[in-house]
Coordinates of C-alpha atoms in Angstrom, one line a residue:
Chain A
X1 CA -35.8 -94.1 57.7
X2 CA -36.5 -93.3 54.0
X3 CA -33.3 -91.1 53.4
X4 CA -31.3 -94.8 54.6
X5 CA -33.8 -96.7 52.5
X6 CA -32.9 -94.9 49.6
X7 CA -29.1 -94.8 49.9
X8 CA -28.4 -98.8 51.1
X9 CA -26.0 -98.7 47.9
X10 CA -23.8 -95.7 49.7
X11 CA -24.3 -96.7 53.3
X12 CA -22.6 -99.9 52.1
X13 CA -19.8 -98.4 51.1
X14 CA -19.7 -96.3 53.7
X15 CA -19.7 -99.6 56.3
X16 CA -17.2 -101.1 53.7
X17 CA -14.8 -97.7 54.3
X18 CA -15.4 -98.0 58.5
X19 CA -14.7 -101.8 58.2
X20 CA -11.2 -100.8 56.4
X21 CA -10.6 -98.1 59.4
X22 CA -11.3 -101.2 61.9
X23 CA -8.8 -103.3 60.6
X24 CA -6.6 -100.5 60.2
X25 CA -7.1 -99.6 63.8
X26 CA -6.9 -103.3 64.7
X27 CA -3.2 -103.5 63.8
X28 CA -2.3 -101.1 66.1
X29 CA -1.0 -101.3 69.8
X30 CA -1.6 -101.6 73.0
X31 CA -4.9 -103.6 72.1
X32 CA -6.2 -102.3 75.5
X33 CA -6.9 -99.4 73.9
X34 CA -8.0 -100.4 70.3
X35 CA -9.7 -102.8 71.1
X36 CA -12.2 -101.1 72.9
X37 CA -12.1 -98.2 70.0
X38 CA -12.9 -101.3 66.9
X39 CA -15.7 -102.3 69.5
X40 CA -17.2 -98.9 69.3
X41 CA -16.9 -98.7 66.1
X42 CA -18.2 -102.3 65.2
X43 CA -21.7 -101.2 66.7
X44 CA -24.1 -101.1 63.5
X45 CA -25.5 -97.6 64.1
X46 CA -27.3 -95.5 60.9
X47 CA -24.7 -94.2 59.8
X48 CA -26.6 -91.0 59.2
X49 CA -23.9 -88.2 59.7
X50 CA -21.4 -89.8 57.1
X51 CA -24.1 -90.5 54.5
X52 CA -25.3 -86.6 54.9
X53 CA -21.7 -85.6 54.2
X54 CA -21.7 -88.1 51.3
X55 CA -24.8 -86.8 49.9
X56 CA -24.3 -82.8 50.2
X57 CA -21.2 -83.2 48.8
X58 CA -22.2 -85.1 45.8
X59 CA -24.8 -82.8 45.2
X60 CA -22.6 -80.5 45.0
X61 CA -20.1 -82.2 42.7
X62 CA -17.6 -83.7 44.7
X63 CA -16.3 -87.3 44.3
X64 CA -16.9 -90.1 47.1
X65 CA -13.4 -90.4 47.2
X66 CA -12.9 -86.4 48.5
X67 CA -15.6 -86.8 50.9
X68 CA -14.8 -90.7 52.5
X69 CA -12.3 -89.4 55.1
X70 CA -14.5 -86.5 55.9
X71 CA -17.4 -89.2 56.4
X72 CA -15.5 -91.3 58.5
X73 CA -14.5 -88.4 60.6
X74 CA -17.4 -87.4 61.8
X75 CA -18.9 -91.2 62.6
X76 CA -15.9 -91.3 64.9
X77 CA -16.5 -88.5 66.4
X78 CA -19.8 -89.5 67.0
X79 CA -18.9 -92.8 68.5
X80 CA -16.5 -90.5 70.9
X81 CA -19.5 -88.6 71.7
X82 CA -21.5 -92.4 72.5
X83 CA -18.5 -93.6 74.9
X84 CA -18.4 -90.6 77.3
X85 CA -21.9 -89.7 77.1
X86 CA -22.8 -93.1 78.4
X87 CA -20.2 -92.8 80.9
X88 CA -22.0 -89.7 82.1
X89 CA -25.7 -91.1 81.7
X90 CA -23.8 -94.2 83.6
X91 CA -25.5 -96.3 81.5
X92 CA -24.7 -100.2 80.9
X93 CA -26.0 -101.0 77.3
X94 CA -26.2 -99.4 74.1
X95 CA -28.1 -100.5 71.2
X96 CA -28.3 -103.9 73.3
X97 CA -24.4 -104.2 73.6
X98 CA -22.7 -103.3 76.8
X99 CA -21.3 -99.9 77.3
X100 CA -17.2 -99.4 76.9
X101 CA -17.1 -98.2 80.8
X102 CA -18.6 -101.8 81.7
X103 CA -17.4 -104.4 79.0
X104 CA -14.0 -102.7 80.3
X105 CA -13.9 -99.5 83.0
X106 CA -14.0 -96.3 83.6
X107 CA -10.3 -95.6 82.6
X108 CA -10.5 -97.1 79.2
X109 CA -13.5 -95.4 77.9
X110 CA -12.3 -92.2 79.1
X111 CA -9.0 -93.2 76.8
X112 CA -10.8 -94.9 74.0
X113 CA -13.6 -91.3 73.8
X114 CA -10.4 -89.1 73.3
X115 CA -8.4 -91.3 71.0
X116 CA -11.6 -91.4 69.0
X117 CA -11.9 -87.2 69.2
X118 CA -8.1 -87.1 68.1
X119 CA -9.1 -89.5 65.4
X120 CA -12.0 -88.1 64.1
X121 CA -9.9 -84.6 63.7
X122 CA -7.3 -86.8 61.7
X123 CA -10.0 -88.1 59.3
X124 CA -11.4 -84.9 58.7
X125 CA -8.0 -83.1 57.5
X126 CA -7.4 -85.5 55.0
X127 CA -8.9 -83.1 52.3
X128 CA -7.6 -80.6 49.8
X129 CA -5.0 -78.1 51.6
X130 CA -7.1 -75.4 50.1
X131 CA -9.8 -76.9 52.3
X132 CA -8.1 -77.5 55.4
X133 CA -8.4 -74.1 56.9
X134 CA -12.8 -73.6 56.5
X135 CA -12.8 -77.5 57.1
X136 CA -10.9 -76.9 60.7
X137 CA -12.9 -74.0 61.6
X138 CA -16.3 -75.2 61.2
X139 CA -15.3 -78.7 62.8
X140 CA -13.8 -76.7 65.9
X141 CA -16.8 -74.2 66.5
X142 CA -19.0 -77.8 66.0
X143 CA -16.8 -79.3 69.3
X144 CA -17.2 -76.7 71.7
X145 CA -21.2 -76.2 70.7
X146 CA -21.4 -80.0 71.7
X147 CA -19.8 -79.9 74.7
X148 CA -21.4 -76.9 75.9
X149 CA -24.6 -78.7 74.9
X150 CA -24.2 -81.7 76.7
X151 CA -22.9 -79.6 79.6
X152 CA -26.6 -78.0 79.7
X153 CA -28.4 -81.3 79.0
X154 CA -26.8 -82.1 82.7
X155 CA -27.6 -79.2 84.7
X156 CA -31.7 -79.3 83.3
X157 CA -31.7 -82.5 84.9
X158 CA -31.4 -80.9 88.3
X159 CA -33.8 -77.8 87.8
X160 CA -37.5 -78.1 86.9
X161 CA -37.7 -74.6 85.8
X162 CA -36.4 -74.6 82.2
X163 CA -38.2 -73.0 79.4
X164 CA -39.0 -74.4 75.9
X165 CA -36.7 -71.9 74.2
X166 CA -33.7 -73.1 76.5
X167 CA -34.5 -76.5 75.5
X168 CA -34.2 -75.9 71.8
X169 CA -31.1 -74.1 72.6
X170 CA -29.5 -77.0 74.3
X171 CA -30.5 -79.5 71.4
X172 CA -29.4 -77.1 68.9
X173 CA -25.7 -77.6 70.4
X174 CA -26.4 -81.0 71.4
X175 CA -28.0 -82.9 68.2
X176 CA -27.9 -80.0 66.0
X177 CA -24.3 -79.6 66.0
X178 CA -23.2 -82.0 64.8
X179 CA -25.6 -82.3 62.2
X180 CA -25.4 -78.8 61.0
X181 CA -21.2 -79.9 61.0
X182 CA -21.9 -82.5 57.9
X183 CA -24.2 -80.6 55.7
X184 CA -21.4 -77.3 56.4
X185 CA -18.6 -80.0 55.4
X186 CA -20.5 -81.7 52.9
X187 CA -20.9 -78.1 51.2
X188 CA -17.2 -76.8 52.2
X189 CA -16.1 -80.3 50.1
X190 CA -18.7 -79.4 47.5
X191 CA -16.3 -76.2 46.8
X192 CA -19.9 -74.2 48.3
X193 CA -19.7 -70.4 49.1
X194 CA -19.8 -69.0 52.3
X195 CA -24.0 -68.3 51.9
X196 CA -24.6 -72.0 50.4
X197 CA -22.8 -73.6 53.1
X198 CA -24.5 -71.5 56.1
X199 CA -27.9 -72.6 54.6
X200 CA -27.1 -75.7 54.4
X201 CA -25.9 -75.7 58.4
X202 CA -29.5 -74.3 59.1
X203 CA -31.0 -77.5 57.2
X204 CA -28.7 -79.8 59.5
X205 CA -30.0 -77.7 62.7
X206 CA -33.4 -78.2 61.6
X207 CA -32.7 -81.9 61.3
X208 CA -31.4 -81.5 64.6
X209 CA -34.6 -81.0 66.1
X210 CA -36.7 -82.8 64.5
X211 CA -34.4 -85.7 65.8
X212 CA -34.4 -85.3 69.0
X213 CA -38.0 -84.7 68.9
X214 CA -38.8 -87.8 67.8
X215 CA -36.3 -89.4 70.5
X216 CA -38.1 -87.8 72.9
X217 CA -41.6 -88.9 71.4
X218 CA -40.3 -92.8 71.2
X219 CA -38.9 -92.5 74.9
X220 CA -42.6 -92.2 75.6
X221 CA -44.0 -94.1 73.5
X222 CA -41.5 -96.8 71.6
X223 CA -43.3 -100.6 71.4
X224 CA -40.4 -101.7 68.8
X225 CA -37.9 -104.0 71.1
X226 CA -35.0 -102.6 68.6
X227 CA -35.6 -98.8 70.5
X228 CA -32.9 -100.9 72.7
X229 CA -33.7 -98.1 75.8
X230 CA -36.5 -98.6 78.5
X231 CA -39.5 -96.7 77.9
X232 CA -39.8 -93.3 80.3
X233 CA -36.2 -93.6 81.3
X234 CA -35.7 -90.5 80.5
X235 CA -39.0 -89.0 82.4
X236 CA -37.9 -90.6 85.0
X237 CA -34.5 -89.7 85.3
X238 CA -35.4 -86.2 85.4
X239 CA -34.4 -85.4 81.6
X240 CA -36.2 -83.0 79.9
X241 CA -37.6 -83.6 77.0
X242 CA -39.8 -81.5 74.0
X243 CA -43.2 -83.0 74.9
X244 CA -42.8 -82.4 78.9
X245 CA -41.7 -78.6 78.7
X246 CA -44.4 -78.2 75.9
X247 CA -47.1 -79.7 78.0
X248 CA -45.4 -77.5 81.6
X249 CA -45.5 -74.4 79.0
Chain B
X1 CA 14.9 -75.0 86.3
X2 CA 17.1 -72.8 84.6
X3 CA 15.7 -72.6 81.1
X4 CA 12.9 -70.9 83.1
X5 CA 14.4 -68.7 84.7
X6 CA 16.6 -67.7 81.9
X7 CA 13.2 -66.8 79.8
X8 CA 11.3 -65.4 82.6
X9 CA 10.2 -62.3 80.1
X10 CA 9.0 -65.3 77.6
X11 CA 7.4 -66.7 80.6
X12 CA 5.8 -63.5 81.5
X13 CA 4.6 -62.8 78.1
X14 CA 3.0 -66.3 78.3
X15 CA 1.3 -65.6 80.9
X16 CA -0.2 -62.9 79.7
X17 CA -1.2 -64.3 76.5
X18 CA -3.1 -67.2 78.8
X19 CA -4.8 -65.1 81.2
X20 CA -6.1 -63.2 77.7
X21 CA -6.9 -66.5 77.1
X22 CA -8.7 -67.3 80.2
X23 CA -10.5 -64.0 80.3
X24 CA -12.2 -65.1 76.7
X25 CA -13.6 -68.4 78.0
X26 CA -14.7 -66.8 80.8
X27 CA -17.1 -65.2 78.9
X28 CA -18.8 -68.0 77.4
X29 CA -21.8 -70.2 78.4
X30 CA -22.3 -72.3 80.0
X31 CA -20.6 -71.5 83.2
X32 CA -21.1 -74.8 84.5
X33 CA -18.7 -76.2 82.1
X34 CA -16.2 -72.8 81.6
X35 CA -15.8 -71.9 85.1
X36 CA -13.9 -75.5 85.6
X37 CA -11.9 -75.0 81.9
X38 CA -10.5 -71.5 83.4
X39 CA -10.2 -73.2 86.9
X40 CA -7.3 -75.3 85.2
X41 CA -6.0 -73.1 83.2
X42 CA -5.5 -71.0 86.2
X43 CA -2.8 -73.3 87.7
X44 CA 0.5 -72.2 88.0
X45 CA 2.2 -74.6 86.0
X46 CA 6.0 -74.0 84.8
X47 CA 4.6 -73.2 81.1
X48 CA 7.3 -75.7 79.7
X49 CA 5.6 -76.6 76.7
X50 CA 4.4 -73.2 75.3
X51 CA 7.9 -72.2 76.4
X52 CA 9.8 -74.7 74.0
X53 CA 7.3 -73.7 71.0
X54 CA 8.5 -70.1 71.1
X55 CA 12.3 -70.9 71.8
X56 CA 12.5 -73.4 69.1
X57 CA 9.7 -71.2 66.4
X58 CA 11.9 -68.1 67.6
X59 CA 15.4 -69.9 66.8
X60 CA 14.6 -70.4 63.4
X61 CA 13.3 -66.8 62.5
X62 CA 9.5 -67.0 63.2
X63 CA 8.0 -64.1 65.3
X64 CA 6.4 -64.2 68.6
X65 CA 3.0 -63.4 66.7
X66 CA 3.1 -66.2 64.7
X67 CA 4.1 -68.8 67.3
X68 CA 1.5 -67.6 70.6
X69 CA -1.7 -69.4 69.6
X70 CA 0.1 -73.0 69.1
X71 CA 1.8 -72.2 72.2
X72 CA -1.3 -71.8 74.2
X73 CA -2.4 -74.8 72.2
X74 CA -0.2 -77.2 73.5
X75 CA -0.6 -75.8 76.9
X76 CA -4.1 -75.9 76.7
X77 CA -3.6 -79.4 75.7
X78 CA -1.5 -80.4 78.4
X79 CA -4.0 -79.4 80.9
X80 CA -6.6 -81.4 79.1
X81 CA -4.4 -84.7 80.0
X82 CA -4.0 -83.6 83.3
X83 CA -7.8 -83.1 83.7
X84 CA -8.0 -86.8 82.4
X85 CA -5.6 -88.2 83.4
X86 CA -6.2 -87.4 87.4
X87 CA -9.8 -88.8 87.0
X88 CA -7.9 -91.9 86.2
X89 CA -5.2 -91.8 88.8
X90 CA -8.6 -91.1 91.2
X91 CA -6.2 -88.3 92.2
X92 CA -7.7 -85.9 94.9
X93 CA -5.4 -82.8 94.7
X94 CA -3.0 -81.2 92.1
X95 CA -0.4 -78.8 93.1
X96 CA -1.9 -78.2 96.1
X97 CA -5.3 -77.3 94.4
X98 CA -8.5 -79.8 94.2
X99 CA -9.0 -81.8 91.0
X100 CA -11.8 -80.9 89.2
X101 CA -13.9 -84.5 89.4
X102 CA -13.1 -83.5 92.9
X103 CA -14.2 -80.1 93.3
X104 CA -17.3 -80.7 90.5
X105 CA -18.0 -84.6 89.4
X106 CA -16.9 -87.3 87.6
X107 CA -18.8 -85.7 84.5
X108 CA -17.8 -82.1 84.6
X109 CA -14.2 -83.6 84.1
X110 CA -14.9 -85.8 81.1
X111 CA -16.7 -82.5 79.3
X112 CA -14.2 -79.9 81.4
X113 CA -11.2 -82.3 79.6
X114 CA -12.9 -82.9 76.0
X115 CA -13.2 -79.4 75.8
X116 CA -9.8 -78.3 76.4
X117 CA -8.8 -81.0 73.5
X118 CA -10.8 -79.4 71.2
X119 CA -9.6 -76.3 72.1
X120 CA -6.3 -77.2 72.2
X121 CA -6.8 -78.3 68.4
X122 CA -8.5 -75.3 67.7
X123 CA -5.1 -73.2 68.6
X124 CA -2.6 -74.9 67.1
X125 CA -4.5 -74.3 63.6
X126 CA -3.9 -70.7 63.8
X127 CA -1.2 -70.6 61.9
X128 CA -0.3 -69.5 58.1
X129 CA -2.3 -71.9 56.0
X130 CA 0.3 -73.2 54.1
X131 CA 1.5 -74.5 57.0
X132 CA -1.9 -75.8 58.4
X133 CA -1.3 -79.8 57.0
X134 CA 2.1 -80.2 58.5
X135 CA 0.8 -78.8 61.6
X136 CA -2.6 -81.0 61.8
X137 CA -0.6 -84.5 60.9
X138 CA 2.1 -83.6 63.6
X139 CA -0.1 -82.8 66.3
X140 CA -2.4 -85.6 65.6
X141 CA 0.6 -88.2 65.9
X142 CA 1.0 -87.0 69.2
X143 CA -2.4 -87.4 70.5
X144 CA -2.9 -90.9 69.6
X145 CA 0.7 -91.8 71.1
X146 CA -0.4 -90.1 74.6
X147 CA -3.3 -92.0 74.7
X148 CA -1.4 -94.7 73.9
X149 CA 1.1 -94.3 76.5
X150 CA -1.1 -93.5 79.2
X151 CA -3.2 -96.6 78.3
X152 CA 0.6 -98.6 78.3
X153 CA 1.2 -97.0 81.7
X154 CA -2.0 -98.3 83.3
X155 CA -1.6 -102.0 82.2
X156 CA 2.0 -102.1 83.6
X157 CA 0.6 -101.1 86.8
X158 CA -1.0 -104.5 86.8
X159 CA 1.6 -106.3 85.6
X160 CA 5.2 -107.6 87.7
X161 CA 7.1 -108.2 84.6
X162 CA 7.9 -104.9 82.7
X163 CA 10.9 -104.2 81.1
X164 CA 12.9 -101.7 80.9
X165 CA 12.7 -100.9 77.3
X166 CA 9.2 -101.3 77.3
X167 CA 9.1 -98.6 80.2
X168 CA 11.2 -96.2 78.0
X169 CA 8.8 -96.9 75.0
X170 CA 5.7 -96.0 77.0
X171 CA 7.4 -92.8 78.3
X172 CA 8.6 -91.9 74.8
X173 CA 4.8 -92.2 74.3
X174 CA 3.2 -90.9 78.0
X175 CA 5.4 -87.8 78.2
X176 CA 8.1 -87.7 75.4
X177 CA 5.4 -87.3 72.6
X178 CA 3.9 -84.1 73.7
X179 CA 8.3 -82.6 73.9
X180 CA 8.5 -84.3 70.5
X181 CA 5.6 -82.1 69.5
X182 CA 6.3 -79.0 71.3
X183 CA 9.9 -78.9 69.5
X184 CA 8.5 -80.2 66.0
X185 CA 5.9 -77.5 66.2
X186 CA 8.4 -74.7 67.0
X187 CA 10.4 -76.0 63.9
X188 CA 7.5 -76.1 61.4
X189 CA 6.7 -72.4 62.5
X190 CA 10.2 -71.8 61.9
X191 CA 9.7 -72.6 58.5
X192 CA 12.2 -75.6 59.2
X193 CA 12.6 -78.5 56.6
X194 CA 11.4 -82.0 57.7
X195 CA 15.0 -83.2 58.5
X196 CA 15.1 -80.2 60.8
X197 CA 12.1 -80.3 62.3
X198 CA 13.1 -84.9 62.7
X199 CA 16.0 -83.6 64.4
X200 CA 14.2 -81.3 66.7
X201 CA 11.6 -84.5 67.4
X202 CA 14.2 -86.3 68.8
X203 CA 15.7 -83.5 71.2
X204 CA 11.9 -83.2 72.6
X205 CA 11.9 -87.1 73.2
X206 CA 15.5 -87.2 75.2
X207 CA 13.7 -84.2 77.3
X208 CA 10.7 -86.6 78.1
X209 CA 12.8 -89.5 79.6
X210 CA 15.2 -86.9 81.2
X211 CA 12.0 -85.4 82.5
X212 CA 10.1 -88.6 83.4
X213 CA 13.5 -90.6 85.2
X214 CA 13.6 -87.1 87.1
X215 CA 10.0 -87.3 88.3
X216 CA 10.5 -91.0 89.3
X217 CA 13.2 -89.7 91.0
X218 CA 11.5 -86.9 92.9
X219 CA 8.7 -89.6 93.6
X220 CA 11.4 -91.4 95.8
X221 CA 13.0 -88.5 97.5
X222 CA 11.5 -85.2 97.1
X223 CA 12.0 -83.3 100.8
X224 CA 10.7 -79.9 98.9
X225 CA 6.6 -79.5 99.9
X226 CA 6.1 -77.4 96.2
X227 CA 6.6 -81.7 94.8
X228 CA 2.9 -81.6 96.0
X229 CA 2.5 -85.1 95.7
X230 CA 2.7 -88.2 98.6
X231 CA 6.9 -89.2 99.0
X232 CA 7.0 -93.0 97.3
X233 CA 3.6 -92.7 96.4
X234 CA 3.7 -94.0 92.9
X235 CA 6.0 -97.1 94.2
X236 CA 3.4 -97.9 96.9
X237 CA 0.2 -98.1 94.0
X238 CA 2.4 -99.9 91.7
X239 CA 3.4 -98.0 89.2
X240 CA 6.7 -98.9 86.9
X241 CA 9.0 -96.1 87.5
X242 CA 12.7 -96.3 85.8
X243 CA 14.5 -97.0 89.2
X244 CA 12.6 -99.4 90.1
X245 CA 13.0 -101.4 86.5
X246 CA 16.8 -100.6 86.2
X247 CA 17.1 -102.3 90.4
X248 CA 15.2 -105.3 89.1
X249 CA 17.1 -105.4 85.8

């Protein structure tokens, strides 16, 4: 991806800031929980959600320093969304490494996703008290929309009747959320008005879509071994996905 | 308990304020992941927590106004763990009611619970912003120590050697954070100072190991069917209850 291309200088310091969280998280006890929480975070992924944070905010004049906590929050939070999710999808590996639920069990990634939700709300108070209230607000609204998402993305599995407008409804919650949550907190952190951030959250949504578009498209299609997932699990498994509802429309 | 029935008006008001509660997640979409949220919420439990946050906020000055939404926070939190923690326990029934991986699934649970954290976080933030920071860091302690605790509790069911000072740190953790909470809360609502609100920490800790060493004790010899749960069960799978530790001692 070009934006990632474009930004290795940030997204190293961004992996540099996670690494210090690791070790910070490493020291703690029991290790039968934080161990399994440093594994999580240890997976390479893009790094995508902190670096949008990092660059709204920037663009908007706020320092790296301001926005790192903020970063790291919502990378844990997606990590806590990885560990339950594949608890749900009961799936073994992720980007090629095994799952939390079978490198340990069930019990432990249930423990390790909501230490990792209480975390992530830890990281992303750390800013200005002025801040804190709009910061809270917009994070909380982002929680439930992902939940209620995810809640969705299960129960189209089991009908064969959903429309393409109910699809981009789910992804809007599911993807979109948390998307449109670090270009909102990337503005909020920016010291953006009320109208700048709200535009800015429809430019996340919009990201959002064209995402899981794409994941969809490479579920179908994917010949790059790094995809990690097999190719039509998700038509087979029932999921529904842009391309399938487009083509039943 | 006395304390309740000394504040049965509190209690009532309580109540109230949760069925309110209930009533506005009963409105939202999509059903398949609020009708289990207001399922638990329905449960008649002894409203403790939400009780301790207005006795303590209410000692110190602050008005029932100011303290309701924390108090349906950490209620609303509380039923989150138990949502969690029976999918770990693989527990069937809870006062007399079905579980919710039991009357849904295994995934409605995980969602059903991650929901009623964020929630729960989503509460106790309603308060006066200036007192927003002291509120966020305080709660957030607490969630990492439960999940610490819980995960503590698990690994000593496997284990033959645990002590009994390691059992009274993991109940500190396990039950006493979310007192030590309840009662710090209630003091920083108050407008207490942090010695105050220290002292107050440490009252809600006693209260968790009175609470705990009480529930072991019930486990043992409970006659009343309201306990709810199998006489001697917890002995029979194992777990470290203080009894036990202090006979072995």
């Amino acid at each position: 991806m070009t934006l990632l291309r474009s930004n290795s200088k940030l997204v190293d310091r961004i992996e540099a800031d996670l690494a210090e969280l690791r070790a910070d998280l490493g020291a703690r006890k029991p290790t039968e929980l934080y161990d399994p929480v440093g594994y999580v975070l240890e997976s390479r992924g893009k790094r995508l959600r902190p670096l949008l944070v990092h660059l709204v905010s920037r663009s908007l004049g706020a320092s790296y320093e301001t926005a790192s906590p903020v970063a790291q929050g919502v990378e844990v939070f997606h990590a806590f969304t990885l560990v339950h999710d594949d608890v749900m999808d009961n799936a073994a590996t992720r980007r090629g490494r095994q799952t939390v639920h079978t490198k340990w069990d069930l019990s432990t990634a249930i423990l390790a996703g909501d230490l990792l939700l209480g975390l992530s709300y830890e990281l992303v108070s750390r800013v200005p008290h002025e801040l804190l209230p709009r910061v809270m607000s917009t994070f909380g609204v982002m929680v439930a929309r992902l939940c209620e998402g995810q809640t969705a993305d299960m129960t189209f599995e089991k009908r064969g009747d959903v429309a393409l407008d109910e699809y981009l409804r789910m992804i809007d919650r599911k993807t979109g959320a948390l998307l449109e949550c670090c270009f909102c907190l990337g503005g909020i952190l920016g010291g953006g008005s009320d109208e700048v951030v709200a535009a800015l959250g429809e430019a996340g949504i919009e990201l959002g879509r064209a995402f899981q578009i794409q994941d969809d498209l490479l579920d179908l299609v994917a010949t790059d071994p790094k995809w990690g997932k097999k190719i039509g699990g998700d038509l087979i498994e029932g999921k529904k996905a842009y391309l399938l509802l487009a083509a039943l429309d």
